[in-house]
Amino acid sequence: MTWEELEQLPEEIAEQIELWDGRVVWVRRGPAEHQTFSNLLWSGLRRCAREASTHQPEHCWRATTETNVFLRPTGKSDFLTPDFLVHRCLESPYQEVRATDAVLVGEVLSPSNTSSDMEAKKSRYANAGIPWYWEVSLAEEASAIARVRAFGLQAEPGELPAGVHPLWTANYLAIGEWTHADADGIEFDHPFPIHIPWDELEF
């Protein structure tokens, strides 16, 4: 399918589709908690991005939610729609967000997400060169976030035996994890200082 064909579909159908090298992938919407916690993460990141831009006016960041990120420098046959993301400010309104603009993408895991689907999605973000990836796991028995993990991009594979080659050209390494046992909430310094207390992430 092409982007032009996708635009001809009714909006309620088109918004459930991602294009993976022109192949249609249906995106199932999670329960209400999925949307709520996606928005709460976005809100916290938006506040931190504004504070960072105020203290470092040479940098300009935007946090948003459920926006298509086109993985190639040109064309629209390959895109993903993260639950929340941070990107550099674009030159003009209504521009598409490219992977080269995105600095952080995040996914909220719902029961409908399979591990194989999420690993495939994560590898596509990594191969597109997006520096930071966050994964949010929800509690099984309550409407709450159980864990937030931050991953950093590793563009060069580690040392491997002769003749052994990595399956993916790039990968993410887990470098931060927060649960409610961390009383100060989420504290992270990249791509700008991020502090999101748990009370901002409550249902």
PDB file of C-alpha atoms in Angstrom:
ATOM      1  CA  MET A   1       0.000   0.000   0.000  1.00  0.00           C
ATOM      2  CA  THR A   2       1.143   3.564  -0.684  1.00  0.00           C
ATOM      3  CA  TRP A   3       0.638   6.647   1.486  1.00  0.00           C
ATOM      4  CA  GLU A   4      -1.695   8.027  -1.181  1.00  0.00           C
ATOM      5  CA  GLU A   5      -3.878   4.918  -0.947  1.00  0.00           C
ATOM      6  CA  LEU A   6      -3.833   5.133   2.852  1.00  0.00           C
ATOM      7  CA  GLU A   7      -5.080   8.734   2.721  1.00  0.00           C
ATOM      8  CA  GLN A   8      -8.113   7.602   0.704  1.00  0.00           C
ATOM      9  CA  LEU A   9      -9.301   5.361   3.549  1.00  0.00           C
ATOM     10  CA  PRO A  10     -11.782   6.597   6.157  1.00  0.00           C
ATOM     11  CA  GLU A  11      -9.933   8.178   9.087  1.00  0.00           C
ATOM     12  CA  GLU A  12     -11.238   5.640  11.608  1.00  0.00           C
ATOM     13  CA  ILE A  13      -9.569   2.896   9.515  1.00  0.00           C
ATOM     14  CA  ALA A  14      -6.403   4.753   8.513  1.00  0.00           C
ATOM     15  CA  GLU A  15      -5.544   5.605  12.125  1.00  0.00           C
ATOM     16  CA  GLN A  16      -5.335   1.885  12.920  1.00  0.00           C
ATOM     17  CA  ILE A  17      -2.662   1.227  10.278  1.00  0.00           C
ATOM     18  CA  GLU A  18       1.119   1.425  10.213  1.00  0.00           C
ATOM     19  CA  LEU A  19       3.129   0.880   7.036  1.00  0.00           C
ATOM     20  CA  TRP A  20       6.126  -1.446   7.268  1.00  0.00           C
ATOM     21  CA  ASP A  21       7.934  -1.159   3.927  1.00  0.00           C
ATOM     22  CA  GLY A  22       4.575  -0.588   2.271  1.00  0.00           C
ATOM     23  CA  ARG A  23       2.978  -3.549   4.061  1.00  0.00           C
ATOM     24  CA  VAL A  24      -0.142  -2.834   6.114  1.00  0.00           C
ATOM     25  CA  VAL A  25       0.123  -3.652   9.817  1.00  0.00           C
ATOM     26  CA  TRP A  26      -3.015  -3.265  11.889  1.00  0.00           C
ATOM     27  CA  VAL A  27      -2.515  -1.563  15.239  1.00  0.00           C
ATOM     28  CA  ARG A  28      -4.903  -2.743  17.896  1.00  0.00           C
ATOM     29  CA  ARG A  29      -5.932  -0.139  20.423  1.00  0.00           C
ATOM     30  CA  GLY A  30      -5.428  -1.118  24.043  1.00  0.00           C
ATOM     31  CA  PRO A  31      -7.811  -0.609  26.971  1.00  0.00           C
ATOM     32  CA  ALA A  32      -8.587   2.841  28.362  1.00  0.00           C
ATOM     33  CA  GLU A  33      -5.572   2.593  30.686  1.00  0.00           C
ATOM     34  CA  HIS A  34      -3.305   2.386  27.656  1.00  0.00           C
ATOM     35  CA  GLN A  35      -4.473   5.753  26.355  1.00  0.00           C
ATOM     36  CA  THR A  36      -4.527   7.339  29.802  1.00  0.00           C
ATOM     37  CA  PHE A  37      -0.973   6.400  30.728  1.00  0.00           C
ATOM     38  CA  SER A  38       0.304   7.299  27.251  1.00  0.00           C
ATOM     39  CA  ASN A  39      -1.143  10.771  27.753  1.00  0.00           C
ATOM     40  CA  LEU A  40       0.243  11.084  31.288  1.00  0.00           C
ATOM     41  CA  LEU A  41       3.753  10.191  30.073  1.00  0.00           C
ATOM     42  CA  TRP A  42       3.371  12.666  27.235  1.00  0.00           C
ATOM     43  CA  SER A  43       2.254  15.378  29.636  1.00  0.00           C
ATOM     44  CA  GLY A  44       5.257  14.843  31.916  1.00  0.00           C
ATOM     45  CA  LEU A  45       7.691  14.832  28.997  1.00  0.00           C
ATOM     46  CA  ARG A  46       6.047  17.946  27.549  1.00  0.00           C
ATOM     47  CA  ARG A  47       6.576  19.821  30.817  1.00  0.00           C
ATOM     48  CA  CYS A  48      10.232  18.735  30.985  1.00  0.00           C
ATOM     49  CA  ALA A  49      10.820  19.620  27.321  1.00  0.00           C
ATOM     50  CA  ARG A  50       9.460  23.126  27.890  1.00  0.00           C
ATOM     51  CA  GLU A  51      11.647  23.589  30.951  1.00  0.00           C
ATOM     52  CA  ALA A  52      14.713  22.384  29.035  1.00  0.00           C
ATOM     53  CA  SER A  53      13.992  24.743  26.144  1.00  0.00           C
ATOM     54  CA  THR A  54      13.639  27.637  28.600  1.00  0.00           C
ATOM     55  CA  HIS A  55      17.010  26.929  30.226  1.00  0.00           C
ATOM     56  CA  GLN A  56      18.742  26.068  26.945  1.00  0.00           C
ATOM     57  CA  PRO A  57      17.080  28.250  24.291  1.00  0.00           C
ATOM     58  CA  GLU A  58      19.507  26.990  21.646  1.00  0.00           C
ATOM     59  CA  HIS A  59      17.592  23.693  21.823  1.00  0.00           C
ATOM     60  CA  CYS A  60      13.925  23.328  20.999  1.00  0.00           C
ATOM     61  CA  TRP A  61      11.952  20.186  21.807  1.00  0.00           C
ATOM     62  CA  ARG A  62       8.373  19.084  21.285  1.00  0.00           C
ATOM     63  CA  ALA A  63       6.636  16.202  23.047  1.00  0.00           C
ATOM     64  CA  THR A  64       3.559  14.732  21.431  1.00  0.00           C
ATOM     65  CA  THR A  65       1.470  11.598  21.314  1.00  0.00           C
ATOM     66  CA  GLU A  66       0.420   9.063  18.659  1.00  0.00           C
ATOM     67  CA  THR A  67       2.146  10.858  15.786  1.00  0.00           C
ATOM     68  CA  ASN A  68       3.458   9.033  12.723  1.00  0.00           C
ATOM     69  CA  VAL A  69       7.254   8.825  12.597  1.00  0.00           C
ATOM     70  CA  PHE A  70       8.524   8.184   9.065  1.00  0.00           C
ATOM     71  CA  LEU A  71      11.587   5.983   9.319  1.00  0.00           C
ATOM     72  CA  ARG A  72      13.261   6.961   6.045  1.00  0.00           C
ATOM     73  CA  PRO A  73      14.618  10.381   5.024  1.00  0.00           C
ATOM     74  CA  THR A  74      12.130  10.530   2.142  1.00  0.00           C
ATOM     75  CA  GLY A  75       8.942   8.755   1.198  1.00  0.00           C
ATOM     76  CA  LYS A  76       6.036   7.589   3.332  1.00  0.00           C
ATOM     77  CA  SER A  77       5.955   3.817   2.829  1.00  0.00           C
ATOM     78  CA  ASP A  78       7.595   3.070   6.179  1.00  0.00           C
ATOM     79  CA  PHE A  79       6.299   4.562   9.414  1.00  0.00           C
ATOM     80  CA  LEU A  80       5.446   3.694  13.009  1.00  0.00           C
ATOM     81  CA  THR A  81       3.163   5.461  15.464  1.00  0.00           C
ATOM     82  CA  PRO A  82       4.671   5.488  18.955  1.00  0.00           C
ATOM     83  CA  ASP A  83       2.383   6.070  21.916  1.00  0.00           C
ATOM     84  CA  PHE A  84       4.426   9.141  22.885  1.00  0.00           C
ATOM     85  CA  LEU A  85       7.528  10.813  21.506  1.00  0.00           C
ATOM     86  CA  VAL A  86       9.885  13.758  21.722  1.00  0.00           C
ATOM     87  CA  HIS A  87      11.275  15.386  18.589  1.00  0.00           C
ATOM     88  CA  ARG A  88      13.283  18.446  17.654  1.00  0.00           C
ATOM     89  CA  CYS A  89      11.210  21.470  16.718  1.00  0.00           C
ATOM     90  CA  LEU A  90      10.391  21.474  13.019  1.00  0.00           C
ATOM     91  CA  GLU A  91      10.961  24.408  10.712  1.00  0.00           C
ATOM     92  CA  SER A  92       7.284  24.988   9.963  1.00  0.00           C
ATOM     93  CA  PRO A  93       3.864  23.739  11.116  1.00  0.00           C
ATOM     94  CA  TYR A  94       2.297  20.543   9.783  1.00  0.00           C
ATOM     95  CA  GLN A  95       5.566  18.908   8.736  1.00  0.00           C
ATOM     96  CA  GLU A  96       5.948  15.149   8.970  1.00  0.00           C
ATOM     97  CA  VAL A  97       8.158  13.875  11.787  1.00  0.00           C
ATOM     98  CA  ARG A  98      11.087  11.861  10.432  1.00  0.00           C
ATOM     99  CA  ALA A  99      13.255   9.474  12.422  1.00  0.00           C
ATOM    100  CA  THR A 100      16.071  12.012  12.141  1.00  0.00           C
ATOM    101  CA  ASP A 101      13.855  14.502  14.030  1.00  0.00           C
ATOM    102  CA  ALA A 102      12.834  12.071  16.783  1.00  0.00           C
ATOM    103  CA  VAL A 103      15.022  11.795  19.891  1.00  0.00           C
ATOM    104  CA  LEU A 104      12.789   9.640  22.109  1.00  0.00           C
ATOM    105  CA  VAL A 105       9.938   7.267  21.296  1.00  0.00           C
ATOM    106  CA  GLY A 106       7.868   5.320  23.785  1.00  0.00           C
ATOM    107  CA  GLU A 107       5.406   2.463  23.865  1.00  0.00           C
ATOM    108  CA  VAL A 108       2.903   1.551  26.579  1.00  0.00           C
ATOM    109  CA  LEU A 109       2.551  -2.228  26.679  1.00  0.00           C
ATOM    110  CA  SER A 110      -0.991  -3.575  26.767  1.00  0.00           C
ATOM    111  CA  PRO A 111      -2.168  -7.189  27.122  1.00  0.00           C
ATOM    112  CA  SER A 112      -2.796  -7.222  23.348  1.00  0.00           C
ATOM    113  CA  ASN A 113       0.873  -6.554  22.597  1.00  0.00           C
ATOM    114  CA  THR A 114       2.892  -9.682  21.836  1.00  0.00           C
ATOM    115  CA  SER A 115       6.590  -9.790  22.715  1.00  0.00           C
ATOM    116  CA  SER A 116       7.496 -10.616  19.103  1.00  0.00           C
ATOM    117  CA  ASP A 117       5.568  -7.598  17.785  1.00  0.00           C
ATOM    118  CA  MET A 118       7.205  -5.268  20.299  1.00  0.00           C
ATOM    119  CA  GLU A 119      10.705  -6.616  19.591  1.00  0.00           C
ATOM    120  CA  ALA A 120      10.134  -6.103  15.867  1.00  0.00           C
ATOM    121  CA  LYS A 121       8.919  -2.569  16.481  1.00  0.00           C
ATOM    122  CA  LYS A 122      11.832  -1.801  18.788  1.00  0.00           C
ATOM    123  CA  SER A 123      14.338  -3.048  16.219  1.00  0.00           C
ATOM    124  CA  ARG A 124      12.793  -0.811  13.551  1.00  0.00           C
ATOM    125  CA  TYR A 125      13.141   2.234  15.818  1.00  0.00           C
ATOM    126  CA  ALA A 126      16.767   1.251  16.446  1.00  0.00           C
ATOM    127  CA  ASN A 127      17.586   0.693  12.768  1.00  0.00           C
ATOM    128  CA  ALA A 128      16.126   4.141  12.041  1.00  0.00           C
ATOM    129  CA  GLY A 129      18.667   5.626  14.494  1.00  0.00           C
ATOM    130  CA  ILE A 130      16.315   7.034  17.149  1.00  0.00           C
ATOM    131  CA  PRO A 131      18.569   7.542  20.219  1.00  0.00           C
ATOM    132  CA  TRP A 132      16.163   6.738  23.087  1.00  0.00           C
ATOM    133  CA  TYR A 133      13.338   4.245  23.488  1.00  0.00           C
ATOM    134  CA  TRP A 134      11.054   3.948  26.532  1.00  0.00           C
ATOM    135  CA  GLU A 135       8.875   0.974  27.379  1.00  0.00           C
ATOM    136  CA  VAL A 136       6.054   1.301  29.910  1.00  0.00           C
ATOM    137  CA  SER A 137       4.600  -1.827  31.520  1.00  0.00           C
ATOM    138  CA  LEU A 138       1.197  -1.629  33.197  1.00  0.00           C
ATOM    139  CA  ALA A 139       0.286  -3.396  36.431  1.00  0.00           C
ATOM    140  CA  GLU A 140      -1.753  -6.565  35.992  1.00  0.00           C
ATOM    141  CA  GLU A 141      -4.090  -6.137  38.960  1.00  0.00           C
ATOM    142  CA  ALA A 142      -4.505  -2.355  39.123  1.00  0.00           C
ATOM    143  CA  SER A 143      -4.835   0.717  36.906  1.00  0.00           C
ATOM    144  CA  ALA A 144      -1.240   1.803  37.396  1.00  0.00           C
ATOM    145  CA  ILE A 145       2.178   1.810  35.832  1.00  0.00           C
ATOM    146  CA  ALA A 146       4.270  -1.096  37.079  1.00  0.00           C
ATOM    147  CA  ARG A 147       7.580  -0.182  35.457  1.00  0.00           C
ATOM    148  CA  VAL A 148       9.213   2.260  33.059  1.00  0.00           C
ATOM    149  CA  ARG A 149      12.375   1.233  31.251  1.00  0.00           C
ATOM    150  CA  ALA A 150      14.704   3.471  29.232  1.00  0.00           C
ATOM    151  CA  PHE A 151      16.820   2.061  26.426  1.00  0.00           C
ATOM    152  CA  GLY A 152      19.765   3.709  24.679  1.00  0.00           C
ATOM    153  CA  LEU A 153      20.757   3.091  21.082  1.00  0.00           C
ATOM    154  CA  GLN A 154      23.772   0.899  20.399  1.00  0.00           C
ATOM    155  CA  ALA A 155      24.732   1.469  16.777  1.00  0.00           C
ATOM    156  CA  GLU A 156      27.882  -0.674  16.862  1.00  0.00           C
ATOM    157  CA  PRO A 157      27.630  -4.363  17.837  1.00  0.00           C
ATOM    158  CA  GLY A 158      29.801  -5.704  20.616  1.00  0.00           C
ATOM    159  CA  GLU A 159      32.704  -8.028  19.969  1.00  0.00           C
ATOM    160  CA  LEU A 160      31.507 -11.262  18.353  1.00  0.00           C
ATOM    161  CA  PRO A 161      33.288 -14.479  17.322  1.00  0.00           C
ATOM    162  CA  ALA A 162      34.553 -14.709  13.753  1.00  0.00           C
ATOM    163  CA  GLY A 163      31.760 -15.437  11.296  1.00  0.00           C
ATOM    164  CA  VAL A 164      28.991 -14.392  13.709  1.00  0.00           C
ATOM    165  CA  HIS A 165      26.895 -11.416  12.650  1.00  0.00           C
ATOM    166  CA  PRO A 166      24.114  -9.618  14.562  1.00  0.00           C
ATOM    167  CA  LEU A 167      20.548 -10.101  13.388  1.00  0.00           C
ATOM    168  CA  TRP A 168      19.948  -6.338  13.548  1.00  0.00           C
ATOM    169  CA  THR A 169      22.374  -3.591  12.526  1.00  0.00           C
ATOM    170  CA  ALA A 170      21.477  -1.595  15.656  1.00  0.00           C
ATOM    171  CA  ASN A 171      19.920  -2.419  18.993  1.00  0.00           C
ATOM    172  CA  TYR A 172      18.816  -0.864  22.261  1.00  0.00           C
ATOM    173  CA  LEU A 173      20.441  -1.513  25.619  1.00  0.00           C
ATOM    174  CA  ALA A 174      18.409  -1.177  28.826  1.00  0.00           C
ATOM    175  CA  ILE A 175      20.034   1.619  30.821  1.00  0.00           C
ATOM    176  CA  GLY A 176      17.355   2.797  33.251  1.00  0.00           C
ATOM    177  CA  GLU A 177      14.386   1.352  35.128  1.00  0.00           C
ATOM    178  CA  TRP A 178      11.892   2.896  37.530  1.00  0.00           C
ATOM    179  CA  THR A 179       9.154   1.398  39.687  1.00  0.00           C
ATOM    180  CA  HIS A 180       7.137   2.829  42.569  1.00  0.00           C
ATOM    181  CA  ALA A 181       9.971   1.710  44.823  1.00  0.00           C
ATOM    182  CA  ASP A 182      11.842   4.722  43.406  1.00  0.00           C
ATOM    183  CA  ALA A 183      10.246   7.387  45.577  1.00  0.00           C
ATOM    184  CA  ASP A 184      11.544  10.286  43.463  1.00  0.00           C
ATOM    185  CA  GLY A 185       9.807   9.005  40.340  1.00  0.00           C
ATOM    186  CA  ILE A 186      11.461   8.957  36.934  1.00  0.00           C
ATOM    187  CA  GLU A 187      14.826  10.729  36.861  1.00  0.00           C
ATOM    188  CA  PHE A 188      16.772  10.750  33.577  1.00  0.00           C
ATOM    189  CA  ASP A 189      19.186  13.180  31.915  1.00  0.00           C
ATOM    190  CA  HIS A 190      18.629  12.422  28.221  1.00  0.00           C
ATOM    191  CA  PRO A 191      17.807  13.931  25.796  1.00  0.00           C
ATOM    192  CA  PHE A 192      17.275  16.667  28.416  1.00  0.00           C
ATOM    193  CA  PRO A 193      16.749  16.600  32.193  1.00  0.00           C
ATOM    194  CA  ILE A 194      13.597  14.592  32.900  1.00  0.00           C
ATOM    195  CA  HIS A 195      11.886  14.381  36.274  1.00  0.00           C
ATOM    196  CA  ILE A 196       8.383  12.949  36.422  1.00  0.00           C
ATOM    197  CA  PRO A 197       7.073  12.205  39.944  1.00  0.00           C
ATOM    198  CA  TRP A 198       4.718   9.286  40.353  1.00  0.00           C
ATOM    199  CA  ASP A 199       1.788  11.476  41.361  1.00  0.00           C
ATOM    200  CA  GLU A 200       1.806  12.905  37.819  1.00  0.00           C
ATOM    201  CA  LEU A 201       1.350   9.372  36.476  1.00  0.00           C
ATOM    202  CA  GLU A 202      -1.578   8.318  38.583  1.00  0.00           C
ATOM    203  CA  PHE A 203      -4.885   7.329  37.000  1.00  0.00           C
TER     204      PHE A 203
END
